[in-house]
Short mmCIF file of C-alpha atoms in Angstrom, two decimals:
data_model
loop_
_atom_site.label_atom_id
_atom_site.label_comp_id
_atom_site.label_asym_id
_atom_site.label_seq_id
_atom_site.Cartn_x
_atom_site.Cartn_y
_atom_site.Cartn_z
CA MET A 28 0.00 0.00 0.00
CA ASP A 29 2.84 2.39 0.78
CA ALA A 30 4.43 1.57 -2.54
CA LEU A 31 1.17 2.19 -4.32
CA ARG A 32 0.64 5.54 -2.66
CA THR A 33 4.20 6.46 -3.47
CA ASP A 34 3.61 5.67 -7.11
CA SER A 35 0.39 7.64 -7.11
CA VAL A 36 2.03 10.59 -5.54
CA ALA A 37 4.88 10.39 -8.00
CA TYR A 38 2.46 10.09 -10.91
CA ALA A 39 0.31 13.07 -9.93
CA PRO A 40 2.91 15.72 -10.67
CA ALA A 41 3.59 14.04 -13.94
CA ARG A 42 -0.08 14.34 -14.98
CA ARG A 43 -0.18 17.94 -13.94
CA GLY A 44 2.93 18.66 -16.04
CA TYR A 45 1.41 17.01 -19.10
CA GLY A 46 -1.82 18.99 -18.74
CA GLY A 47 0.13 22.24 -18.61
CA ARG A 48 1.93 21.36 -21.78
CA VAL A 49 -1.38 20.59 -23.49
CA ARG A 50 -2.87 23.87 -22.39
CA ALA A 51 0.22 25.78 -23.56
CA PHE A 52 0.11 24.04 -26.91
CA GLY A 53 -3.61 24.88 -27.28
CA ALA A 54 -2.98 28.53 -26.47
CA GLU A 55 -0.22 28.71 -29.05
CA LEU A 56 -2.45 27.02 -31.61
CA TRP A 57 -5.27 29.49 -30.87
CA ALA A 58 -2.88 32.44 -31.23
CA ASP A 59 -1.66 31.06 -34.55
CA LYS A 60 -5.24 30.77 -35.79
CA ALA A 61 -5.97 34.36 -34.75
CA ARG A 62 -2.90 35.57 -36.59
CA LEU A 63 -3.94 33.59 -39.66
CA ARG A 64 -7.43 35.14 -39.53
CA ARG A 65 -5.96 38.66 -39.35
CA VAL A 66 -3.63 37.93 -42.25
CA ALA A 67 -6.53 36.49 -44.25
CA MET A 68 -8.72 39.50 -43.53
CA ILE A 69 -5.97 41.96 -44.53
CA GLY A 70 -5.22 39.96 -47.64
CA GLY A 71 -8.91 39.79 -48.54
CA VAL A 72 -9.30 43.55 -48.25
CA ALA A 73 -6.24 44.07 -50.41
CA VAL A 74 -7.62 41.72 -53.06
CA VAL A 75 -10.96 43.53 -53.06
CA LEU A 76 -9.23 46.89 -53.44
CA VAL A 77 -7.10 45.61 -56.32
CA VAL A 78 -10.14 44.13 -58.09
CA ALA A 79 -12.17 47.32 -57.55
CA LEU A 80 -9.34 49.46 -58.92
CA ALA A 81 -9.02 47.21 -61.96
CA LEU A 82 -12.75 47.42 -62.64
CA TRP A 83 -12.71 51.20 -62.30
CA LEU A 84 -9.80 51.57 -64.69
CA THR A 85 -11.33 49.24 -67.29
CA GLY A 86 -14.74 50.83 -67.41
CA GLY A 87 -16.24 50.80 -63.98
CA ARG A 88 -16.29 54.60 -64.04
CA TYR A 89 -19.35 54.44 -66.26
CA VAL A 90 -22.43 53.29 -64.42
CA THR A 91 -24.72 50.99 -66.37
CA THR A 92 -27.89 49.16 -65.46
CA ASP A 93 -30.55 47.17 -67.25
CA ASP A 94 -33.56 47.74 -65.05
CA ALA A 95 -32.80 49.94 -62.06
CA TYR A 96 -32.12 53.48 -60.97
CA VAL A 97 -28.51 54.23 -60.14
CA ARG A 98 -26.89 57.07 -58.26
CA ALA A 99 -24.70 58.84 -60.81
CA ALA A 100 -24.00 62.34 -62.10
CA LYS A 101 -27.25 63.39 -63.77
CA LEU A 102 -28.35 66.79 -65.02
CA MET A 103 -31.66 67.91 -66.51
CA VAL A 104 -30.94 69.64 -69.81
CA SER A 105 -33.47 71.82 -71.64
CA THR A 106 -33.65 74.95 -73.75
CA ASP A 107 -35.63 78.16 -73.45
CA VAL A 108 -37.08 77.90 -76.96
CA SER A 109 -39.84 75.57 -78.11
CA GLY A 110 -39.93 73.47 -81.23
CA LEU A 111 -39.97 69.97 -82.67
CA VAL A 112 -36.98 67.72 -81.97
CA LYS A 113 -35.33 66.92 -85.30
CA ASP A 114 -32.19 64.99 -84.31
CA VAL A 115 -30.90 63.33 -81.14
CA ASP A 116 -27.13 63.01 -81.17
CA VAL A 117 -26.66 60.88 -78.03
CA ARG A 118 -28.14 57.70 -76.60
CA GLU A 119 -29.38 56.99 -73.11
CA GLY A 120 -26.58 56.51 -70.60
CA GLN A 121 -23.88 57.78 -72.95
CA HIS A 122 -20.98 59.68 -71.40
CA VAL A 123 -20.86 63.18 -72.93
CA LYS A 124 -18.35 65.99 -72.84
CA LYS A 125 -18.93 69.68 -72.22
CA GLY A 126 -20.16 71.40 -75.37
CA GLN A 127 -21.15 68.16 -77.10
CA VAL A 128 -24.41 68.38 -79.09
CA LEU A 129 -27.23 66.50 -77.34
CA PHE A 130 -30.18 67.20 -79.62
CA ARG A 131 -31.38 69.64 -82.26
CA LEU A 132 -34.75 71.25 -82.79
CA ASP A 133 -36.10 71.77 -86.29
CA PRO A 134 -34.20 74.94 -87.33
CA ARG A 135 -36.55 76.01 -90.11
CA PRO A 136 -39.01 78.07 -88.01
CA PHE A 137 -36.12 79.80 -86.28
CA GLN A 138 -34.33 80.50 -89.56
CA ILE A 139 -37.51 81.93 -91.09
CA ALA A 140 -38.00 84.19 -88.07
CA LEU A 141 -34.39 85.34 -88.34
CA ASP A 142 -34.73 86.07 -92.05
CA ASN A 143 -37.87 88.10 -91.40
CA ALA A 144 -36.12 90.03 -88.66
CA LYS A 145 -33.21 90.82 -90.97
CA ALA A 146 -35.65 91.97 -93.65
CA ALA A 147 -37.31 94.24 -91.09
CA LEU A 148 -33.89 95.62 -90.18
CA ALA A 149 -33.14 96.41 -93.82
CA GLN A 150 -36.57 98.01 -94.12
CA ALA A 151 -35.81 100.16 -91.07
CA VAL A 152 -32.69 101.48 -92.78
CA GLN A 153 -34.66 102.15 -95.94
CA ASP A 154 -37.37 103.94 -93.96
CA VAL A 155 -34.81 106.23 -92.34
CA GLU A 156 -33.25 107.10 -95.67
CA SER A 157 -36.69 107.62 -97.18
CA THR A 158 -37.68 109.92 -94.32
CA ARG A 159 -34.47 111.85 -94.75
CA ALA A 160 -35.09 112.28 -98.46
CA THR A 161 -38.71 113.27 -97.86
CA TYR A 162 -37.66 115.81 -95.27
CA LYS A 163 -35.19 117.43 -97.65
CA SER A 164 -37.86 117.47 -100.35
CA THR A 165 -40.32 119.07 -97.94
CA LEU A 166 -37.77 121.76 -97.11
CA GLY A 167 -37.54 122.52 -100.82
CA GLN A 168 -41.32 122.73 -101.07
CA LEU A 169 -41.40 124.99 -98.03
CA SER A 170 -38.98 127.36 -99.67
CA ALA A 171 -41.02 127.44 -102.87
CA GLN A 172 -44.28 127.82 -100.98
CA GLN A 173 -42.89 130.66 -98.92
CA ALA A 174 -42.15 132.42 -102.19
CA GLN A 175 -45.76 131.81 -103.26
CA VAL A 176 -47.02 133.29 -100.00
CA ASN A 177 -44.81 136.34 -100.44
CA LEU A 178 -46.10 136.83 -103.99
CA ALA A 179 -49.71 136.36 -102.90
CA GLN A 180 -49.17 138.88 -100.12
CA ILE A 181 -47.78 141.46 -102.57
CA THR A 182 -50.70 140.87 -104.95
CA TYR A 183 -53.23 141.22 -102.17
CA ASP A 184 -51.65 144.43 -100.83
CA ARG A 185 -51.69 145.95 -104.34
CA TYR A 186 -55.29 144.96 -104.94
CA ALA A 187 -56.32 146.31 -101.55
CA SER A 188 -54.75 149.67 -102.45
CA LEU A 189 -56.58 149.70 -105.78
CA ALA A 190 -59.83 148.71 -104.12
CA ARG A 191 -59.57 151.64 -101.74
CA ALA A 192 -59.24 153.88 -104.79
CA ASN A 193 -62.17 152.11 -106.43
CA ALA A 194 -59.82 151.17 -109.26
CA ILE A 195 -60.81 147.46 -109.24
CA ALA A 196 -63.90 145.51 -108.53
CA PRO A 197 -64.34 144.12 -105.00
CA ALA A 198 -64.39 140.59 -106.47
CA GLN A 199 -60.78 140.95 -107.59
CA LEU A 200 -59.74 141.86 -104.06
CA ASP A 201 -61.64 138.87 -102.70
CA GLN A 202 -59.86 136.60 -105.16
CA ALA A 203 -56.47 137.97 -104.14
CA ARG A 204 -57.38 137.44 -100.50
CA GLY A 205 -58.37 133.80 -101.17
CA THR A 206 -55.15 133.14 -103.02
CA LEU A 207 -53.12 134.50 -100.11
CA GLN A 208 -55.03 132.46 -97.54
CA SER A 209 -54.62 129.26 -99.56
CA ALA A 210 -50.89 129.86 -99.96
CA ARG A 211 -50.52 130.41 -96.24
CA ALA A 212 -52.47 127.23 -95.42
CA THR A 213 -50.27 125.20 -97.74
CA LEU A 214 -47.19 126.67 -96.09
CA VAL A 215 -48.46 125.72 -92.63
CA SER A 216 -49.19 122.16 -93.80
CA LEU A 217 -45.71 121.78 -95.24
CA LYS A 218 -44.15 123.03 -92.01
CA GLN A 219 -46.12 120.43 -90.04
CA GLN A 220 -44.98 117.67 -92.38
CA ALA A 221 -41.39 118.80 -92.03
CA ASP A 222 -41.69 118.76 -88.23
CA VAL A 223 -43.02 115.19 -88.24
CA GLN A 224 -40.28 114.01 -90.58
CA LEU A 225 -37.60 115.72 -88.52
CA ALA A 226 -38.94 114.08 -85.36
CA LYS A 227 -38.51 110.67 -87.00
CA LEU A 228 -34.88 111.62 -87.49
CA ASN A 229 -34.55 112.50 -83.79
CA GLY A 230 -34.29 116.16 -84.71
CA ASN A 231 -31.11 115.51 -86.70
CA PRO A 232 -31.55 115.38 -90.49
CA ASP A 233 -28.03 113.93 -90.79
CA MET A 234 -28.60 111.18 -88.20
CA PRO A 235 -27.12 107.79 -89.25
CA ALA A 236 -29.72 105.14 -89.90
CA THR A 237 -28.14 102.90 -87.24
CA GLN A 238 -29.14 105.43 -84.57
CA ALA A 239 -32.81 105.60 -85.48
CA PRO A 240 -35.24 104.12 -82.93
CA GLU A 241 -36.81 101.91 -85.60
CA TYR A 242 -33.42 100.52 -86.53
CA LEU A 243 -32.44 99.83 -82.92
CA LYS A 244 -35.71 98.01 -82.33
CA ALA A 245 -35.27 95.94 -85.50
CA GLN A 246 -31.67 95.13 -84.58
CA ALA A 247 -32.76 93.91 -81.14
CA ASN A 248 -35.27 91.62 -82.84
CA VAL A 249 -32.56 90.24 -85.13
CA ASP A 250 -30.37 89.51 -82.11
CA GLU A 251 -33.23 87.71 -80.37
CA MET A 252 -34.05 85.60 -83.42
CA GLN A 253 -30.38 84.69 -83.80
CA ARG A 254 -30.25 83.70 -80.14
CA GLN A 255 -33.27 81.46 -80.52
CA LEU A 256 -31.74 79.80 -83.58
CA ASN A 257 -28.54 79.18 -81.64
CA HIS A 258 -30.49 77.71 -78.73
CA SER A 259 -32.26 75.27 -81.04
CA VAL A 260 -29.04 73.24 -80.82
CA VAL A 261 -28.73 71.97 -77.24
CA ARG A 262 -25.26 71.15 -75.96
CA ALA A 263 -23.98 69.52 -72.79
CA PRO A 264 -23.25 72.10 -70.10
#
């Protein structure tokens, strides 16, 4: 019995030493597994980053989808003129550059409007020149009519003197008076016409046509029609 107890006592430390070695080995194995997991995780992230970079460089920058909405750079593009779309120069989802033509409206209505505006501008120039010529002609008529008034006044004064001396019939004096009044009325009418014509020239008979109000208005209309024609071609902003 003493020998048996001795053996048991001697064996007990041995078992405890073996258990410690097992636990130490298990701890080391667990630590190795943890390190392997960390390495695997880091390596996995690196692989994902490399694959993502490769996809981005080979076309992943352009977002495509068959049946879904995607979050990408989108911009509503329109124009401030109305018309019928004639040509579409891009397709849905296409990457476009700044200034690239997106679509075109039918240019014919805009071109017609521009041509009409240019015709109105040319007419404005012609109207100014015509007014200038008419004004100069009216001045000539005024000068001639003033001479007629002066002559009619002389005739009337002479007839009035003769009538006071009973040298002519009263009817002759009345006729001379009528002629003078008619000449004066014509002179007044011509002066009014000249004033109206001069007003159209802004009070300056030598005013360039490009400074006339009618011309400036017509030019503004030409500019607007040209702008609308330009805006019938819609480009990427």
